[in-house]
PDB file of C-alpha atoms in Angstrom:
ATOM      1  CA  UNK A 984     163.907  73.158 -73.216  1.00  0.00           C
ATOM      2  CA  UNK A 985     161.825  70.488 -75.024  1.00  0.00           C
ATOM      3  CA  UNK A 986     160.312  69.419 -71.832  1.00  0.00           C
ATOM      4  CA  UNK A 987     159.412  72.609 -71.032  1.00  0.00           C
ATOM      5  CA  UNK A 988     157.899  73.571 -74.770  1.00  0.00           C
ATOM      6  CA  UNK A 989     155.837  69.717 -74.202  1.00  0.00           C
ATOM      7  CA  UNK A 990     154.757  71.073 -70.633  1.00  0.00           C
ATOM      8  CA  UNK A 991     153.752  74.107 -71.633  1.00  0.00           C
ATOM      9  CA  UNK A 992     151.493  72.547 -74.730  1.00  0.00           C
ATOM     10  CA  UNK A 993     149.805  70.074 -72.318  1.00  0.00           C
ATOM     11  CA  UNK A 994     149.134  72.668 -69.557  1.00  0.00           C
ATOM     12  CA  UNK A 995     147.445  74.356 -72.679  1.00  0.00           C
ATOM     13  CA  UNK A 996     145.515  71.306 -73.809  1.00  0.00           C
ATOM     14  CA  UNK A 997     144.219  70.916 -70.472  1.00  0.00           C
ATOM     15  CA  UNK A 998     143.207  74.073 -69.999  1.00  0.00           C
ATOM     16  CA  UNK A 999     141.188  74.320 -73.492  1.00  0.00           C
ATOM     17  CA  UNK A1000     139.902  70.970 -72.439  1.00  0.00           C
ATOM     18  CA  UNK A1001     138.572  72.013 -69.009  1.00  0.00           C
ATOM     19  CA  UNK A1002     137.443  75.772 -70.716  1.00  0.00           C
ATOM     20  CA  UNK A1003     135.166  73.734 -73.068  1.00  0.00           C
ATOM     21  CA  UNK A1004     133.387  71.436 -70.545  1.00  0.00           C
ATOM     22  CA  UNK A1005     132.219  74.132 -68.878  1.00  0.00           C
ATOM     23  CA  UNK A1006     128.774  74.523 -69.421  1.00  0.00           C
ATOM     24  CA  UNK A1007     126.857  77.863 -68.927  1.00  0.00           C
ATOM     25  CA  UNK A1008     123.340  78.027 -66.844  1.00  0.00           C
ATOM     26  CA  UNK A1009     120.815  80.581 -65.700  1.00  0.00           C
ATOM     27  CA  UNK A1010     120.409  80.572 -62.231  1.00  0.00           C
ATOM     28  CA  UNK A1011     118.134  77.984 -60.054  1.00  0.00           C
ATOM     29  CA  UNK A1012     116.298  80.770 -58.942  1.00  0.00           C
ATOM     30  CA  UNK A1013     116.249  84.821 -58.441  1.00  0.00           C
ATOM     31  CA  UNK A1014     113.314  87.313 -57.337  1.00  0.00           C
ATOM     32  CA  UNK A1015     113.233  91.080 -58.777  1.00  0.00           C
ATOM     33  CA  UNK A1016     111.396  94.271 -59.090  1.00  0.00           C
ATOM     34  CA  UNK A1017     111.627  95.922 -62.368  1.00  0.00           C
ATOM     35  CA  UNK A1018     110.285  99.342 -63.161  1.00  0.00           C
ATOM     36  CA  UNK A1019     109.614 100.945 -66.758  1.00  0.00           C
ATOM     37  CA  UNK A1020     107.608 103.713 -68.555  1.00  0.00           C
ATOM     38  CA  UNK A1021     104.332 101.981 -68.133  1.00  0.00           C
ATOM     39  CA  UNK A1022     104.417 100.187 -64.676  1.00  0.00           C
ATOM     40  CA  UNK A1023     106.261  98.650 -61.931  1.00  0.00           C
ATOM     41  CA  UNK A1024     106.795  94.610 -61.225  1.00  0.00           C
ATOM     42  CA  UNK A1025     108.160  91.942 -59.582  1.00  0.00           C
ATOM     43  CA  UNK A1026     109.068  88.544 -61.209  1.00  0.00           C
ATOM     44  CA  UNK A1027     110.636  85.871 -59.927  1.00  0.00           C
ATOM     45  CA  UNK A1028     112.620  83.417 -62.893  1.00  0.00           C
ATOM     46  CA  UNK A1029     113.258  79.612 -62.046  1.00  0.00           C
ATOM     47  CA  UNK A1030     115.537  77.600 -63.874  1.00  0.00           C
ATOM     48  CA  UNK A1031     113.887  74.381 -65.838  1.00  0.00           C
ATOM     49  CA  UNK A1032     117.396  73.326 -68.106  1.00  0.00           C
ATOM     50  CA  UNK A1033     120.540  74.650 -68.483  1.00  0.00           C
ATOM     51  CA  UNK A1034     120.230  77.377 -70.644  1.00  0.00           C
ATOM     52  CA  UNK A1035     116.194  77.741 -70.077  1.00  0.00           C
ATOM     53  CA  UNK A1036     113.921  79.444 -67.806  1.00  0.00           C
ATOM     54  CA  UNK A1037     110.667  80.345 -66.387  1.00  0.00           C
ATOM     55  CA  UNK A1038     109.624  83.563 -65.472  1.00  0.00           C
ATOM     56  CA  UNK A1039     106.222  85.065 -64.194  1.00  0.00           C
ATOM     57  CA  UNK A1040     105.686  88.410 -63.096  1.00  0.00           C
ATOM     58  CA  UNK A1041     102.903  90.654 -61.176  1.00  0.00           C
ATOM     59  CA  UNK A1042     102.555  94.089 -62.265  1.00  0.00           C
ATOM     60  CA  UNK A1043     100.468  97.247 -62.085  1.00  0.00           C
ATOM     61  CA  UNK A1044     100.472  98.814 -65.978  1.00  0.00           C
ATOM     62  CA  UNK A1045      99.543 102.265 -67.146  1.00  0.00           C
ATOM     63  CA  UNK A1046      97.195 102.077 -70.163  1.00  0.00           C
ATOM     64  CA  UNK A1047      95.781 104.383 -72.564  1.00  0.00           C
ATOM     65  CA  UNK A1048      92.129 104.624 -74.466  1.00  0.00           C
ATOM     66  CA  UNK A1049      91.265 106.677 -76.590  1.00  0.00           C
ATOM     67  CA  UNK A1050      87.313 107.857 -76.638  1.00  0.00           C
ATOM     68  CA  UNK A1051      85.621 110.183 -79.261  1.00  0.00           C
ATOM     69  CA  UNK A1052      86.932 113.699 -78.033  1.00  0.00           C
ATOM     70  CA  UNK A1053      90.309 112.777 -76.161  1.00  0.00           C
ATOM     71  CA  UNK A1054      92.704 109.896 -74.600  1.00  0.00           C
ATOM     72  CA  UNK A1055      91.987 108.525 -71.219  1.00  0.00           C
ATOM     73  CA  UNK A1056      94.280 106.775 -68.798  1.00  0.00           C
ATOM     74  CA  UNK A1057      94.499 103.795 -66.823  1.00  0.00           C
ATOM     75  CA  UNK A1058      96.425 101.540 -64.202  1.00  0.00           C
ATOM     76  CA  UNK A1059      95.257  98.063 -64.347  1.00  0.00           C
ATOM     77  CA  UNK A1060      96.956  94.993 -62.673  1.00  0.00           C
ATOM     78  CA  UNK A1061      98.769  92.083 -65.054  1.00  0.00           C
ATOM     79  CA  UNK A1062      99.638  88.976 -64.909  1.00  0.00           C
ATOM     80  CA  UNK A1063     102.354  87.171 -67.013  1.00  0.00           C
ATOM     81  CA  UNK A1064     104.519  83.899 -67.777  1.00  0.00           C
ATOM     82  CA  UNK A1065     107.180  83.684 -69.963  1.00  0.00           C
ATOM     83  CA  UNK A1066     109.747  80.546 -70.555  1.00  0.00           C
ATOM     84  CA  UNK A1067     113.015  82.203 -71.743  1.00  0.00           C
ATOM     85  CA  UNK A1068     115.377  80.457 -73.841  1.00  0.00           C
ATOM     86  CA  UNK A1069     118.673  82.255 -72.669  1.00  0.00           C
ATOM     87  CA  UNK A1070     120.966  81.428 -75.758  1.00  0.00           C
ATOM     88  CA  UNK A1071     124.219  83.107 -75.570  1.00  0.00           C
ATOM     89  CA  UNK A1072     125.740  81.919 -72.406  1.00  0.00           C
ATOM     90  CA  UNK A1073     128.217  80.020 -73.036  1.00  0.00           C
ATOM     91  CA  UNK A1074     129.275  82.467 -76.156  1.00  0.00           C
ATOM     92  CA  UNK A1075     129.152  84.749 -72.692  1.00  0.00           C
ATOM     93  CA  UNK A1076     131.211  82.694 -70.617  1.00  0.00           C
ATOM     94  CA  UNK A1077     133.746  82.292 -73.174  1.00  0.00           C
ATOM     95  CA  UNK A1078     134.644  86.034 -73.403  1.00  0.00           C
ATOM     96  CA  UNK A1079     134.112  86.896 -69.418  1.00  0.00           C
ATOM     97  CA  UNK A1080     131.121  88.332 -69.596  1.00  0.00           C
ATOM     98  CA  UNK A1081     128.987  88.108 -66.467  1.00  0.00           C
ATOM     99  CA  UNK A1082     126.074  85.625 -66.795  1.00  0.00           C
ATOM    100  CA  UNK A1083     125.204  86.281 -62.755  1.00  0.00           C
ATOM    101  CA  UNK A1084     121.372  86.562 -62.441  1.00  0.00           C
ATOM    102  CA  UNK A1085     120.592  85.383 -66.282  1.00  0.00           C
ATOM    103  CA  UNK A1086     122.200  88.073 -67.978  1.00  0.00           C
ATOM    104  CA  UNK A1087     122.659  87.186 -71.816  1.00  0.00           C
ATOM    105  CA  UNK A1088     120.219  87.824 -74.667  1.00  0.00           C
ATOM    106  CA  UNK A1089     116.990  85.372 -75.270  1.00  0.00           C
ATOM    107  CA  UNK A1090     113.849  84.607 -76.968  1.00  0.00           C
ATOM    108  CA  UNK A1091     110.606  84.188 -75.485  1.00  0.00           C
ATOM    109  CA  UNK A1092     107.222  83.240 -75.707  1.00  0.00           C
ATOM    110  CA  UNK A1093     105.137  85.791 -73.765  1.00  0.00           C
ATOM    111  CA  UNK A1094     101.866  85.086 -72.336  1.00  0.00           C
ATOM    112  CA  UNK A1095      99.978  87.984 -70.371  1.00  0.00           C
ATOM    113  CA  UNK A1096      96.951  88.597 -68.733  1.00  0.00           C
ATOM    114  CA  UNK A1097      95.829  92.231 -68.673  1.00  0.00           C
ATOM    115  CA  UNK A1098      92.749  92.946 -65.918  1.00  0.00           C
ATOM    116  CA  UNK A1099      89.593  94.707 -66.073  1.00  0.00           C
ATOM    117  CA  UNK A1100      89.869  95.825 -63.221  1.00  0.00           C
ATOM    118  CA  UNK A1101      91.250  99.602 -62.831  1.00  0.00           C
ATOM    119  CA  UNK A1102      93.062 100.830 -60.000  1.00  0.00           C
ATOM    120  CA  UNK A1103      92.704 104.372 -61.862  1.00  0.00           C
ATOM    121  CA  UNK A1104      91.212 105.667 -64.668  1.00  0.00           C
ATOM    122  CA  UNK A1105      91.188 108.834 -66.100  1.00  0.00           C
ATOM    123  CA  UNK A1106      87.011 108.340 -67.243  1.00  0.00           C
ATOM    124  CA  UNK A1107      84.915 106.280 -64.894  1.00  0.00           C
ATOM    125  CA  UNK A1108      82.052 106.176 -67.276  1.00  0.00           C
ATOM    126  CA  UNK A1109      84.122 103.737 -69.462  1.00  0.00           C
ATOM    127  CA  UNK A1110      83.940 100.195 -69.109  1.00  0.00           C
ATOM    128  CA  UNK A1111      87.513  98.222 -69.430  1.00  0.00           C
ATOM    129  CA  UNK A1112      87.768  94.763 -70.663  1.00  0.00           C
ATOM    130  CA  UNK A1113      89.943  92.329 -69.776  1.00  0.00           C
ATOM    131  CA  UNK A1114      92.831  90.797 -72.817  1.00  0.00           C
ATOM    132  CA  UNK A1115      95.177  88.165 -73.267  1.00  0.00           C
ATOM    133  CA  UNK A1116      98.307  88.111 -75.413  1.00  0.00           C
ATOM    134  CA  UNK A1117     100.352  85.270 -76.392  1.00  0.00           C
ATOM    135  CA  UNK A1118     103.673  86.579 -78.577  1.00  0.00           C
ATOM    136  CA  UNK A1119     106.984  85.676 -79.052  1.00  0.00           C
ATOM    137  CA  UNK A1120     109.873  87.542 -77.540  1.00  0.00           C
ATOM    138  CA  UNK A1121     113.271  89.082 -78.190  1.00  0.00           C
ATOM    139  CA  UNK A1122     115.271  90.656 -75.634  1.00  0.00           C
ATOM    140  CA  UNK A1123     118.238  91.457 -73.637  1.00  0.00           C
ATOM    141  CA  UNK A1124     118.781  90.860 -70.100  1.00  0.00           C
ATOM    142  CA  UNK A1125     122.481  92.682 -68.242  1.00  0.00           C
ATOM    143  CA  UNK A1126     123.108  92.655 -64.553  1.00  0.00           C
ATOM    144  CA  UNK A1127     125.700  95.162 -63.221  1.00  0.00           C
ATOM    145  CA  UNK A1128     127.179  94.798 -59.362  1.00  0.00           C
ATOM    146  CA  UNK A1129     124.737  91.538 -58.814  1.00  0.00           C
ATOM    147  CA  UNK A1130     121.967  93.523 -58.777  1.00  0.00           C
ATOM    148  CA  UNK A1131     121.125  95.918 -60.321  1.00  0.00           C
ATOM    149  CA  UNK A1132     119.321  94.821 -64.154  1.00  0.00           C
ATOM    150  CA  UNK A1133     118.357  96.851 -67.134  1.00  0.00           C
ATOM    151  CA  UNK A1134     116.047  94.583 -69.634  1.00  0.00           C
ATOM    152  CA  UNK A1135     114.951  95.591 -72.857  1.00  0.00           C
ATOM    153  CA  UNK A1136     112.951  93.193 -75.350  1.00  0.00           C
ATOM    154  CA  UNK A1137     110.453  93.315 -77.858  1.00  0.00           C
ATOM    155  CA  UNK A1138     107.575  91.417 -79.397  1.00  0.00           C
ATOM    156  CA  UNK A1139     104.324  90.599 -81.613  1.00  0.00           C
ATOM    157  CA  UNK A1140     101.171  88.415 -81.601  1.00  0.00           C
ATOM    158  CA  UNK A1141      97.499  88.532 -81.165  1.00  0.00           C
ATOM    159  CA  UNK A1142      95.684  90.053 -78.578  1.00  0.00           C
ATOM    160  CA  UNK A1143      92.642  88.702 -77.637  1.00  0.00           C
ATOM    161  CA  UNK A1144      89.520  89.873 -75.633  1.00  0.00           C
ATOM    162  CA  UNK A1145      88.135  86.443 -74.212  1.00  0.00           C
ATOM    163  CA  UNK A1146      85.142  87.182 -72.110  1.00  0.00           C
ATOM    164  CA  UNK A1147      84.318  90.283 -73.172  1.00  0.00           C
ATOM    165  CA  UNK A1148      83.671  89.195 -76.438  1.00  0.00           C
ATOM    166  CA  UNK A1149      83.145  85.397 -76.291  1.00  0.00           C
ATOM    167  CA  UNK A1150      86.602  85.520 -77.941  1.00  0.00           C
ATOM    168  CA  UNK A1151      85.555  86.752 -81.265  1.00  0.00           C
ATOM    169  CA  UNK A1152      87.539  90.112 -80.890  1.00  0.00           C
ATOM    170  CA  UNK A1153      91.672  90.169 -81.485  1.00  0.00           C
ATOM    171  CA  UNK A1154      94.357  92.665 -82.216  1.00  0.00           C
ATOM    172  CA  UNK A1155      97.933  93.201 -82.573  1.00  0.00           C
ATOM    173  CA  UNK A1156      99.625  93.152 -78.548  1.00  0.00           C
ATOM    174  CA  UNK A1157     103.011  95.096 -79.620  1.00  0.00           C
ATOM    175  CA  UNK A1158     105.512  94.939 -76.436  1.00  0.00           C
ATOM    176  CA  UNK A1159     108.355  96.897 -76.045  1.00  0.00           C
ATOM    177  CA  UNK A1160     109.781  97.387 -72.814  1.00  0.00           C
ATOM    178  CA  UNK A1161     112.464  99.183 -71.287  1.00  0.00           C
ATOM    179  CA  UNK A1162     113.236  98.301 -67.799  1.00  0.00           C
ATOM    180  CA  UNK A1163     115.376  98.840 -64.632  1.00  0.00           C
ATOM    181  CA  UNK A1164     115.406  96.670 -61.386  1.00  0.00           C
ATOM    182  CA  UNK A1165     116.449  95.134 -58.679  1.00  0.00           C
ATOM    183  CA  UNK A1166     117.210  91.717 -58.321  1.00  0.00           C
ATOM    184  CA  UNK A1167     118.012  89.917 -55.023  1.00  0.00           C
TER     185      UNK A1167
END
């Protein structure tokens, strides 16, 4: 009985032993669309470290202006890049939570690139200017049957209007973002 009591604490030890070597990462590499309220994209996220990331993304984005009498409309290409800091996956891993195609939570620092030019606007007679935002970034990332991804994040900084206005012009960016996709 005593051998079987020592066995049975060693199997144990192991097994907390191996448990606690194992180290979780984000993926080398995965593509995705992602659609939301205000556009549709696809990203693609490569893996620099362990638990870090780098994603950039193409998107078309619905916009809105406002103009003395009324608010017009627009849908204007972006651009973005965005190294993600994925830092709950081993806290993940340790419950049995999926981690497949980076799902955990992260912070961010968001950089995007918002065009001038329009595919569609709701006034022709006004001219759009190009911006550029640079903000951190909270958000959570869940895959469900290793594909399928809802994304939700949020986040703050300066948004600034470089050639337009030789850079003199800034504002708040605010992003929040609720998003479904696809990843492969």
């Amino acid at each position: 009985m005593k051998k079987i009591i020592l066995l049975l604490f060693a199997f144990m030890f192991i097994q907390k032993s191996i448990a606690q070597d194992t180290i979780a990462s984000v993926e080398k590499s995965n593509f995705g669309i992602q659609t939301g309220l205000i556009g549709l994209w696809g990203h693609n996220e490569y893996k620099l470290s362990n638990p870090i990331s780098l994603r950039s993304e193409i998107g078309i984005q619905l916009g809105f202006s406002t103009g003395y009498d009324k608010t017009y409309t627009t849908i204007f290409p972006s651009l973005s890049i965005e190294p993600r800091w994925y830092y709950n996956l081993n806290k993940r891993l340790r419950k049995g939570k999926n981690i497949k195609k980076n799902s955990g939570n992260y912070f961010s620092i968001y950089s995007i690139y918002n065009s001038n030019q329009t595919l569609y606007s709701s006034n022709e007679n006004i001219d759009y200017v190009s911006t550029f935002a640079i903000l951190p970034k909270w958000g959570i990332k869940r895959t469900y049957n290793n594909h399928l991804t809802f994304e939700t994040s949020f986040g703050l900084g300066p948004n600034f209007y470089p050639k337009d206005f030789n850079g003199k012009r800034q504002d708040i960016y605010v992003d929040l973002s609720l998003r479904i996709g696809y990843t492969f």
